[in-house]
Tab-separated table of C-alpha atoms and ligand atoms in Angstrom:
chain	number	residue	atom	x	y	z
A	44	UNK	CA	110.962	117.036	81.389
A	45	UNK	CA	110.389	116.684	85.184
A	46	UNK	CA	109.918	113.049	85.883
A	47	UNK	CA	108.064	112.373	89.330
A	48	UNK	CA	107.618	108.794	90.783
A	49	UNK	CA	103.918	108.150	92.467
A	50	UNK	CA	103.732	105.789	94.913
A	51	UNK	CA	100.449	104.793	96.427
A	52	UNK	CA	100.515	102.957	99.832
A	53	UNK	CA	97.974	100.281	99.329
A	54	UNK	CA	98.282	96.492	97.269
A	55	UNK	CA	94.545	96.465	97.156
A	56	UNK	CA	92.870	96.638	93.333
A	57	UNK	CA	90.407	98.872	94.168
A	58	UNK	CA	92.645	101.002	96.805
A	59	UNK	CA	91.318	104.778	96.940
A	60	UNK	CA	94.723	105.442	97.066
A	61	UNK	CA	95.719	104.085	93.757
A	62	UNK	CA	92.720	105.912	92.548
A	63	UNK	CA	93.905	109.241	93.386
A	64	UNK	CA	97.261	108.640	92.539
A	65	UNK	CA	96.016	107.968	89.081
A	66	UNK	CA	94.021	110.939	88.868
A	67	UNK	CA	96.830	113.010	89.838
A	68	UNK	CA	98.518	111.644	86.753
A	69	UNK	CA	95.549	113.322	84.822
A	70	UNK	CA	96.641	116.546	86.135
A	71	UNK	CA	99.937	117.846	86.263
A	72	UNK	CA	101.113	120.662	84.449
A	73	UNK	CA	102.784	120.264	81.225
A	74	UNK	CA	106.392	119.091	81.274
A	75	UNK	CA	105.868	116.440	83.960
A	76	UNK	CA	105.151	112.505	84.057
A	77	UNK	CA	104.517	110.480	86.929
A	78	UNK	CA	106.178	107.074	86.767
A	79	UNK	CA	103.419	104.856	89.180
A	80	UNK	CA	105.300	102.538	90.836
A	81	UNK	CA	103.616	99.121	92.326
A	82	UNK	CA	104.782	98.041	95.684
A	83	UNK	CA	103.597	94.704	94.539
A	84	UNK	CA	107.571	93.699	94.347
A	85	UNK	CA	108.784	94.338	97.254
A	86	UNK	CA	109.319	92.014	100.132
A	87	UNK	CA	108.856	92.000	103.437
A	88	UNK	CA	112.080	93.624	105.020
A	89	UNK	CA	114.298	90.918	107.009
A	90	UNK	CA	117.837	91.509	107.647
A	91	UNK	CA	118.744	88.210	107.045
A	92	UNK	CA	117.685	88.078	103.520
A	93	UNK	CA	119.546	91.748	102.788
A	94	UNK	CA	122.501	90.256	104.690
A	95	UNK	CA	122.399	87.228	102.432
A	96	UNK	CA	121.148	88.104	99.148
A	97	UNK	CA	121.477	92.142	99.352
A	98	UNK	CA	118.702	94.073	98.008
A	99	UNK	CA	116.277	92.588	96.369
A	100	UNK	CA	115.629	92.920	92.367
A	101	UNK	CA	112.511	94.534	92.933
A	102	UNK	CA	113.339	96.684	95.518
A	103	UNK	CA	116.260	97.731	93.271
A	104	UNK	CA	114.339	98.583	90.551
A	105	UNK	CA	112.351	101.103	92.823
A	106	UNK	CA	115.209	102.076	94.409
A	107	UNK	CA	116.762	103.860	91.386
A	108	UNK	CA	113.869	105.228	90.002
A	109	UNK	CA	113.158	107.050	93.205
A	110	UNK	CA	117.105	108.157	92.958
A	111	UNK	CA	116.881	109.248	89.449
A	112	UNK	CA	113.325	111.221	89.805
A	113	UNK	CA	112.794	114.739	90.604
A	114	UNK	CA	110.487	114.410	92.674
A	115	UNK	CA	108.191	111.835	94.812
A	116	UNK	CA	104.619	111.502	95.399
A	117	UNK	CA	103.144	109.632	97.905
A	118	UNK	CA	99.513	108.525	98.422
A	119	UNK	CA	98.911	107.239	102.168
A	120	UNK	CA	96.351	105.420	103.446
A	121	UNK	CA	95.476	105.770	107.142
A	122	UNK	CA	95.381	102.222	109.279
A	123	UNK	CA	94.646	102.651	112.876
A	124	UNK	CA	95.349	106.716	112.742
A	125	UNK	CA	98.974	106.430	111.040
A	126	UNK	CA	100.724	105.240	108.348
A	127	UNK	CA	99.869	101.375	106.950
A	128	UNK	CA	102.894	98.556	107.045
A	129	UNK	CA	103.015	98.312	103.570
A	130	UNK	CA	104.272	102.035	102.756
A	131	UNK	CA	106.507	101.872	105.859
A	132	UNK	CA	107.911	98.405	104.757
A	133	UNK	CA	109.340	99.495	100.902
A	134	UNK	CA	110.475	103.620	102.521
A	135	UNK	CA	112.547	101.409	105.062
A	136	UNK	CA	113.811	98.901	101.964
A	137	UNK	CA	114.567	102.109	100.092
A	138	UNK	CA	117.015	103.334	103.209
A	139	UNK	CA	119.406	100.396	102.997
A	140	UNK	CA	121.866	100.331	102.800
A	141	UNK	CA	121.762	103.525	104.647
A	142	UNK	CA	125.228	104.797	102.789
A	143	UNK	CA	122.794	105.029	99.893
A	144	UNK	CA	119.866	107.449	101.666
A	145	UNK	CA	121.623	110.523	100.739
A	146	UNK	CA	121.187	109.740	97.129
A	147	UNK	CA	118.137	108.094	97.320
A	148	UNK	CA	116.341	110.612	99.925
A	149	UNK	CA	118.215	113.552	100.449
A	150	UNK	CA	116.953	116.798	99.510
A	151	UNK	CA	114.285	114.205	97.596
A	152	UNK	CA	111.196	117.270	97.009
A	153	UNK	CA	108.126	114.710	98.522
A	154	UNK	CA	104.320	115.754	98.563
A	155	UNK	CA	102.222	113.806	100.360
A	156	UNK	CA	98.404	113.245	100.279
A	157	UNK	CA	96.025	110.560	101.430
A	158	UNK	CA	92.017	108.967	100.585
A	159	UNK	CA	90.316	107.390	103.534
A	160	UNK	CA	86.964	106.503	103.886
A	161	UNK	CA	86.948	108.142	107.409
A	162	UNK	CA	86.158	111.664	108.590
A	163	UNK	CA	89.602	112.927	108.548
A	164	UNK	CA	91.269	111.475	105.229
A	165	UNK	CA	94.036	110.817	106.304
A	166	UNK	CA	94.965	113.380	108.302
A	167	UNK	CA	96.753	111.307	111.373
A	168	UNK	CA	98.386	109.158	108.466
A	169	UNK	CA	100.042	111.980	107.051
A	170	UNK	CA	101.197	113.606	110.633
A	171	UNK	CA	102.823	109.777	111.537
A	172	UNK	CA	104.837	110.343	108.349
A	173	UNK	CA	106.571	112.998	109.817
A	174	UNK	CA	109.432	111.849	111.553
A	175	UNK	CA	110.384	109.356	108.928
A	176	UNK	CA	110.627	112.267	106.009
A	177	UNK	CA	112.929	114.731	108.691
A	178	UNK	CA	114.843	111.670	109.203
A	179	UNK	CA	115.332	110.545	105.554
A	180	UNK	CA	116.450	113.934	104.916
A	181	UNK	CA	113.389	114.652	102.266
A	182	UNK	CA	112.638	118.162	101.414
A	183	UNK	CA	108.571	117.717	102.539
A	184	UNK	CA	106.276	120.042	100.146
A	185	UNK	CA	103.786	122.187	102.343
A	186	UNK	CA	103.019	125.452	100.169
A	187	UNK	CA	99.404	123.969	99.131
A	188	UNK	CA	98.571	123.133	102.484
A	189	UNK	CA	96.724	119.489	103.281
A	190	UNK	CA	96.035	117.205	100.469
A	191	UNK	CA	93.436	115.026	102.464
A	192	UNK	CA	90.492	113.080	101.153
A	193	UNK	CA	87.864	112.434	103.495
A	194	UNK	CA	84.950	110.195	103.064
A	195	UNK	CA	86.442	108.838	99.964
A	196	UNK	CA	84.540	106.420	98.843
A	197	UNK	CA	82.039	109.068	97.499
A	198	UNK	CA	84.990	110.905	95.418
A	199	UNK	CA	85.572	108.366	92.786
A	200	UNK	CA	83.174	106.281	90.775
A	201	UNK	CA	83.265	102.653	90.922
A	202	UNK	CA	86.262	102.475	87.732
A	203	UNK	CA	88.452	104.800	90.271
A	204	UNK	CA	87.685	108.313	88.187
A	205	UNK	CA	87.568	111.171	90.312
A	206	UNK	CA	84.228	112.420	90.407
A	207	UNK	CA	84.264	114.916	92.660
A	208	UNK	CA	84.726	118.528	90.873
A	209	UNK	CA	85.977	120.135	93.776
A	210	UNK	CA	88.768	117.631	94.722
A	211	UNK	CA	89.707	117.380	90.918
A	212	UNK	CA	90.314	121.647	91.352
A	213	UNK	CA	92.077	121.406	94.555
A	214	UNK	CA	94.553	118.356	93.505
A	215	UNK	CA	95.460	120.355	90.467
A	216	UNK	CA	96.561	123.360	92.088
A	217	UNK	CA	98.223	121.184	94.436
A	218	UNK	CA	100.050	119.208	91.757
A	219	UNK	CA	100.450	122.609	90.233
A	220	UNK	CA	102.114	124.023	93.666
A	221	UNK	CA	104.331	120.622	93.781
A	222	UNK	CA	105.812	120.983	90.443
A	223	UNK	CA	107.132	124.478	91.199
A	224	UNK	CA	108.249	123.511	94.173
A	225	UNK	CA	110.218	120.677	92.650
A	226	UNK	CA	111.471	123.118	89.653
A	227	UNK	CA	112.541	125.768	92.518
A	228	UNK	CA	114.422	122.508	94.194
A	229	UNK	CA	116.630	122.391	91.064
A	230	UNK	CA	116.325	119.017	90.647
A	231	UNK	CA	114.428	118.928	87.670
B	411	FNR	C1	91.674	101.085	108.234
B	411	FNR	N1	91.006	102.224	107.808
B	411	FNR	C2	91.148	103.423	108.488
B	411	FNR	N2	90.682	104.612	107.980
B	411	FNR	C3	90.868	105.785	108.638
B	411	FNR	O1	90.454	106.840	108.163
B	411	FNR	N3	91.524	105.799	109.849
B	411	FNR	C4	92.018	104.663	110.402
B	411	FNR	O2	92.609	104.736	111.470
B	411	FNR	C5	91.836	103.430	109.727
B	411	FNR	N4	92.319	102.253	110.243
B	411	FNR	C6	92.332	101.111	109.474
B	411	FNR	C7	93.017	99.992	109.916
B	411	FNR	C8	93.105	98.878	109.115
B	411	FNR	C9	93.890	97.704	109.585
B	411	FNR	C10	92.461	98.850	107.863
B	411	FNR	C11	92.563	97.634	106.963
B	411	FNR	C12	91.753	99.929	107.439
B	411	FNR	C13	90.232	102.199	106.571
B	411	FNR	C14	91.101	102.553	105.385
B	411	FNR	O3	91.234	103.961	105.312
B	411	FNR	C15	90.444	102.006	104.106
B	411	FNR	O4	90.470	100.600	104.134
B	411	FNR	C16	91.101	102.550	102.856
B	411	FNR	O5	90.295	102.205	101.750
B	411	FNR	C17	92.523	102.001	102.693
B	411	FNR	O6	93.191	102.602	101.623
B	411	FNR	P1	93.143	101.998	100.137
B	411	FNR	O7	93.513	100.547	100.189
B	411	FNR	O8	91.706	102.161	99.644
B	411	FNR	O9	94.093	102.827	99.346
């Protein structure tokens, strides 16, 4: 079994990003579950509290299921062309202490994709995101080229299904392209 861990970058209930994360879980290839993880848990980072508590439960708890998974998938939103606090906030908490980002993020197989309900879907989001995977250590996916959904609203209906045929094709093949990818990585 290939166990992946989703992780969408958004708190809201109705986040597009949620939506597509869950519609991914509709379509990967046989052999695979995505464990969706809820950033709900996880606190604002403050050095003081990890110097005085350590890391927090919930953090933890993501933590080691990112460790133990063979692969990560990340859905980004897009806030003022890059990548929104909340994301940024729980990769950071996931990087402490940094003795532990080799085993956490290193050689980590990531694929990346984003909803917006702007023109580009994400497209600045996922280009901020970057410099944080190289320096993480992740090994990025890019054999299915972008995974961006532009004007998103219009993709999904209003109970979050993907309606939109085409995207449905392309995120399979995608997901499809991933999962090899993560297979190839050896560790699945
Ligand atoms: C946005 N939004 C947005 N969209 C975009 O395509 N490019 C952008 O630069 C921004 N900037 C931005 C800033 C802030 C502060 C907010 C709150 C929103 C719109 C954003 O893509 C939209 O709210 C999405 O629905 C957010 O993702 P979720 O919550 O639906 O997953």
């Amino acid at each position: 079994m290939t166990v992946l861990v989703g992780i969408a970058g958004s708190l809201r209930r109705r986040s597009l990003n949620a939506a597509l994360l869950r519609s991914a879980a509709t379509l990967l290839p046989d052999g695979v579950t995505l464990d969706i993880a809820s950033l709900a848990p996880v606190p604002l980072y403050n050095g003081d509290l990890e110097a005085d508590q350590g890391i927090p439960a919930g953090v933890a708890d993501l933590k080691e299921r990112v460790a133990r998974a063979d692969g990560l998938l990340v859905a980004t939103p897009e806030y003022n062309n890059a990548m929104p606090g909340v994301l940024k906030n729980a990769v950071d908490w996931l990087s402490r202490p940094a003795q532990d980002i080799k085993r956490v993020y290193g050689g980590k197989p990531l694929a990346l994709m984003g909803a917006s309900p702007g023109r580009l879907g994400t497209a600045l989001a996922q280009a901020s995101w970057l410099p944080v995977w190289r320096t993480l250590g992740v090994r990025l996916y890019s054999g299915g080229g972008f995974l961006y959904v532009p004007t998103a609203t219009a993709a999904f209906d209003d109970d979050g299904e993907l309606i939109d045929e085409k995207l449905r094709e392309r995120l399979g093949a995608y997901l499809r392209g991933f999962v090899d990818f993560v297979r190839a990585a050896g560790t699945a």
